[in-house]
Amino acid sequence: MTSATQAPAAPARTLPNRPDMVSVGTMVWLTSELMFFAGLFAMFFTLRSTQGEMWAVYSQELDILLAGIITVILVASSFTAQFGVFAAERHQPRRTGGMLSVKSWGMVEWYILSFILGAIFIAGQSYEFAVLVSHGVSIQANAFGSAFYITTGFHGLHVIGGLFAFLYVIARAYFSVKFSAREAHAAVVVSYYWHFVDVVWIALFGIVYILPLLV
């Protein structure tokens, strides 16, 4: 004979939703990188305010058309990277149709395209550096050269770091037995970094190339 009364079952314990430590760490690191670039911007403005005539002369050596083209290319890479994130979030690592069927592309194809666009940006920036050096505008020539190469050069190094991050995520998708949430999360974190790099360049493009035309 069973007892007429039974003790109620204990409610299931639920764990609190904690923020992902990788995402939090990435955000904190990007915040420190933002402060780093803020310091570079402050250096640029300080030197420009004290040597305005030099800035007016040497700013004319900059190739605004080329800088504008590679800026559009870099901004476009942010959109392609985000499409890669959408594919990663639906756990689609590779394309499900033909190569020309963009709608069927997976994370790998979108990230390869983002890598190519980023590499074109670096190639264009390197070409501009080479032309400027041939015209006597080098990092040791004067304050303008130092400020220009330090600000844009450090950004270029960050872009190169992003390119390696793309390769890492692509290789991880290829060699993983199963594309899991961890691979998808890695793709998302890399996109955070890439969007940050793009936003910083938009600010640099406005300050270095556009501002001398207005002031």
Short mmCIF file of C-alpha atoms in Angstrom, two decimals:
data_model
loop_
_atom_site.label_atom_id
_atom_site.label_comp_id
_atom_site.label_asym_id
_atom_site.label_seq_id
_atom_site.Cartn_x
_atom_site.Cartn_y
_atom_site.Cartn_z
CA MET A 1 0.00 0.00 0.00
CA THR A 2 1.43 3.36 -1.05
CA SER A 3 1.32 6.46 1.06
CA ALA A 4 -1.55 8.82 0.31
CA THR A 5 0.73 11.81 0.43
CA GLN A 6 4.04 12.19 -1.32
CA ALA A 7 6.65 14.91 -0.98
CA PRO A 8 6.56 17.29 -3.97
CA ALA A 9 9.40 16.88 -6.44
CA ALA A 10 12.16 19.40 -6.12
CA PRO A 11 12.12 21.96 -8.96
CA ALA A 12 14.79 21.55 -11.61
CA ARG A 13 17.78 23.77 -11.02
CA THR A 14 18.59 26.17 -13.81
CA LEU A 15 21.97 27.75 -14.25
CA PRO A 16 22.10 31.52 -14.79
CA ASN A 17 22.91 32.74 -18.26
CA ARG A 18 26.49 33.89 -18.07
CA PRO A 19 28.16 35.98 -20.79
CA ASP A 20 30.63 34.12 -22.96
CA MET A 21 34.12 34.79 -21.65
CA VAL A 22 35.69 34.85 -25.13
CA SER A 23 33.26 37.52 -26.30
CA VAL A 24 33.75 39.55 -23.13
CA GLY A 25 37.53 39.26 -23.42
CA THR A 26 37.38 40.31 -27.06
CA MET A 27 35.31 43.37 -26.22
CA VAL A 28 37.69 44.38 -23.42
CA TRP A 29 40.68 43.95 -25.72
CA LEU A 30 39.02 45.97 -28.51
CA THR A 31 38.33 48.71 -25.98
CA SER A 32 42.04 48.86 -25.17
CA GLU A 33 42.80 48.95 -28.91
CA LEU A 34 40.37 51.85 -29.26
CA MET A 35 42.29 53.76 -26.60
CA PHE A 36 45.51 52.97 -28.45
CA PHE A 37 44.20 54.45 -31.68
CA ALA A 38 42.76 57.41 -29.77
CA GLY A 39 46.32 58.14 -28.65
CA LEU A 40 47.52 57.97 -32.26
CA PHE A 41 44.76 60.36 -33.31
CA ALA A 42 45.76 62.76 -30.54
CA MET A 43 49.38 62.63 -31.73
CA PHE A 44 48.30 63.32 -35.29
CA PHE A 45 46.15 66.32 -34.34
CA THR A 46 48.83 67.73 -32.03
CA LEU A 47 51.52 67.65 -34.72
CA ARG A 48 49.11 69.00 -37.30
CA SER A 49 48.12 71.94 -35.08
CA THR A 50 51.75 72.93 -34.49
CA GLN A 51 52.96 72.47 -38.08
CA GLY A 52 49.96 73.38 -40.20
CA GLU A 53 51.97 74.67 -43.17
CA MET A 54 53.88 71.41 -43.47
CA TRP A 55 50.61 69.47 -43.33
CA ALA A 56 49.12 71.60 -46.09
CA VAL A 57 52.09 70.93 -48.37
CA TYR A 58 52.58 67.23 -47.77
CA SER A 59 48.88 66.37 -47.68
CA GLN A 60 48.84 67.17 -51.39
CA GLU A 61 51.09 64.15 -51.95
CA LEU A 62 48.40 61.76 -50.71
CA ASP A 63 46.48 59.78 -53.31
CA ILE A 64 42.91 60.46 -52.21
CA LEU A 65 41.40 58.54 -55.13
CA LEU A 66 43.35 55.38 -54.32
CA ALA A 67 42.59 55.77 -50.61
CA GLY A 68 38.90 56.19 -51.41
CA ILE A 69 38.86 53.05 -53.55
CA ILE A 70 40.52 50.85 -50.95
CA THR A 71 38.27 52.35 -48.29
CA VAL A 72 35.19 51.22 -50.23
CA ILE A 73 36.79 47.78 -50.62
CA LEU A 74 37.50 47.49 -46.90
CA VAL A 75 33.99 48.62 -45.96
CA ALA A 76 32.57 46.06 -48.41
CA SER A 77 34.58 43.36 -46.63
CA SER A 78 32.65 44.12 -43.44
CA PHE A 79 29.42 43.25 -45.23
CA THR A 80 30.84 40.02 -46.67
CA ALA A 81 32.18 39.08 -43.22
CA GLN A 82 28.74 39.65 -41.73
CA PHE A 83 27.18 37.39 -44.35
CA GLY A 84 29.74 34.81 -43.24
CA VAL A 85 28.54 35.27 -39.66
CA PHE A 86 24.94 34.68 -40.73
CA ALA A 87 26.03 31.43 -42.41
CA ALA A 88 28.00 30.36 -39.34
CA GLU A 89 25.02 31.05 -37.08
CA ARG A 90 22.87 28.72 -39.14
CA HIS A 91 25.72 26.17 -39.02
CA GLN A 92 26.46 26.25 -42.73
CA PRO A 93 30.24 26.08 -43.09
CA ARG A 94 30.37 25.67 -46.90
CA ARG A 95 28.24 26.30 -49.95
CA THR A 96 25.33 24.03 -50.78
CA GLY A 97 25.14 24.94 -54.47
CA GLY A 98 27.31 26.15 -57.32
CA MET A 99 30.07 28.68 -56.83
CA LEU A 100 28.12 31.32 -58.74
CA SER A 101 25.07 30.77 -56.55
CA VAL A 102 25.88 33.37 -53.91
CA LYS A 103 22.72 32.58 -51.95
CA SER A 104 24.05 29.08 -51.27
CA TRP A 105 27.42 30.26 -49.94
CA GLY A 106 28.51 29.21 -46.49
CA MET A 107 30.78 30.82 -43.95
CA VAL A 108 33.96 29.67 -45.71
CA GLU A 109 33.11 31.28 -49.06
CA TRP A 110 32.11 34.58 -47.47
CA TYR A 111 35.24 34.65 -45.33
CA ILE A 112 37.46 33.83 -48.30
CA LEU A 113 35.94 36.79 -50.14
CA SER A 114 36.48 38.98 -47.06
CA PHE A 115 40.12 37.84 -46.96
CA ILE A 116 40.59 38.75 -50.63
CA LEU A 117 39.09 42.21 -50.13
CA GLY A 118 41.28 42.80 -47.08
CA ALA A 119 44.36 41.68 -49.02
CA ILE A 120 43.49 44.12 -51.82
CA PHE A 121 43.31 46.89 -49.21
CA ILE A 122 46.79 46.02 -47.93
CA ALA A 123 48.15 45.87 -51.49
CA GLY A 124 46.70 49.31 -52.25
CA GLN A 125 48.07 50.76 -49.04
CA SER A 126 51.51 49.27 -49.70
CA TYR A 127 51.49 50.77 -53.20
CA GLU A 128 50.67 54.20 -51.82
CA PHE A 129 53.46 53.90 -49.25
CA ALA A 130 55.94 53.01 -52.00
CA VAL A 131 54.88 55.99 -54.12
CA LEU A 132 55.12 58.39 -51.18
CA VAL A 133 58.61 57.16 -50.27
CA SER A 134 59.70 57.66 -53.89
CA HIS A 135 58.49 61.26 -53.56
CA GLY A 136 60.57 61.78 -50.43
CA VAL A 137 57.76 61.35 -47.91
CA SER A 138 59.25 58.76 -45.55
CA ILE A 139 58.72 58.03 -41.88
CA GLN A 140 61.98 59.74 -40.90
CA ALA A 141 61.62 62.72 -43.27
CA ASN A 142 59.54 64.97 -41.04
CA ALA A 143 56.69 65.10 -38.55
CA PHE A 144 54.08 64.58 -41.25
CA GLY A 145 55.76 61.39 -42.49
CA SER A 146 56.11 60.05 -38.95
CA ALA A 147 52.48 60.76 -38.04
CA PHE A 148 51.15 59.41 -41.35
CA TYR A 149 53.06 56.13 -41.37
CA ILE A 150 52.59 55.43 -37.67
CA THR A 151 48.81 55.91 -37.73
CA THR A 152 48.08 54.20 -41.06
CA GLY A 153 50.86 51.65 -40.64
CA PHE A 154 49.61 50.40 -37.29
CA HIS A 155 46.15 50.09 -38.77
CA GLY A 156 47.59 48.10 -41.66
CA LEU A 157 49.20 45.71 -39.17
CA HIS A 158 45.80 45.23 -37.56
CA VAL A 159 44.30 44.43 -40.96
CA ILE A 160 47.02 41.83 -41.56
CA GLY A 161 46.19 40.33 -38.16
CA GLY A 162 42.56 40.11 -39.24
CA LEU A 163 43.58 38.33 -42.44
CA PHE A 164 45.37 35.67 -40.42
CA ALA A 165 42.28 35.37 -38.21
CA PHE A 166 40.16 34.73 -41.32
CA LEU A 167 42.57 31.98 -42.41
CA TYR A 168 42.40 30.42 -38.95
CA VAL A 169 38.60 30.30 -38.96
CA ILE A 170 38.51 28.95 -42.53
CA ALA A 171 41.04 26.23 -41.73
CA ARG A 172 39.16 25.33 -38.56
CA ALA A 173 35.96 24.89 -40.57
CA TYR A 174 37.73 22.62 -43.07
CA PHE A 175 39.51 20.41 -40.57
CA SER A 176 36.75 20.08 -37.99
CA VAL A 177 34.88 16.80 -38.14
CA LYS A 178 31.66 18.64 -37.36
CA PHE A 179 30.95 22.36 -37.59
CA SER A 180 29.77 23.01 -34.07
CA ALA A 181 28.79 26.04 -32.04
CA ARG A 182 32.45 26.55 -31.09
CA GLU A 183 33.48 27.01 -34.72
CA ALA A 184 30.53 29.34 -35.28
CA HIS A 185 31.46 31.35 -32.21
CA ALA A 186 35.04 31.71 -33.43
CA ALA A 187 33.72 33.14 -36.69
CA VAL A 188 31.57 35.65 -34.81
CA VAL A 189 34.46 36.81 -32.60
CA VAL A 190 36.67 37.37 -35.67
CA SER A 191 33.89 39.44 -37.22
CA TYR A 192 33.88 41.69 -34.13
CA TYR A 193 37.57 42.42 -34.69
CA TRP A 194 37.13 42.99 -38.42
CA HIS A 195 34.27 45.44 -37.97
CA PHE A 196 36.40 47.31 -35.44
CA VAL A 197 39.28 47.54 -37.90
CA ASP A 198 36.94 48.89 -40.59
CA VAL A 199 35.45 51.56 -38.32
CA VAL A 200 38.92 52.72 -37.27
CA TRP A 201 39.95 53.06 -40.91
CA ILE A 202 36.87 55.14 -41.74
CA ALA A 203 37.94 57.53 -38.98
CA LEU A 204 41.52 57.53 -40.26
CA PHE A 205 40.41 58.16 -43.83
CA GLY A 206 38.36 61.14 -42.71
CA ILE A 207 41.14 62.61 -40.57
CA VAL A 208 44.13 61.95 -42.83
CA TYR A 209 42.66 62.35 -46.30
CA ILE A 210 39.40 64.33 -46.13
CA LEU A 211 40.07 66.82 -43.33
CA PRO A 212 42.95 68.60 -45.19
CA LEU A 213 40.51 69.32 -48.03
CA LEU A 214 38.07 71.00 -45.68
CA VAL A 215 40.37 72.93 -43.34
#
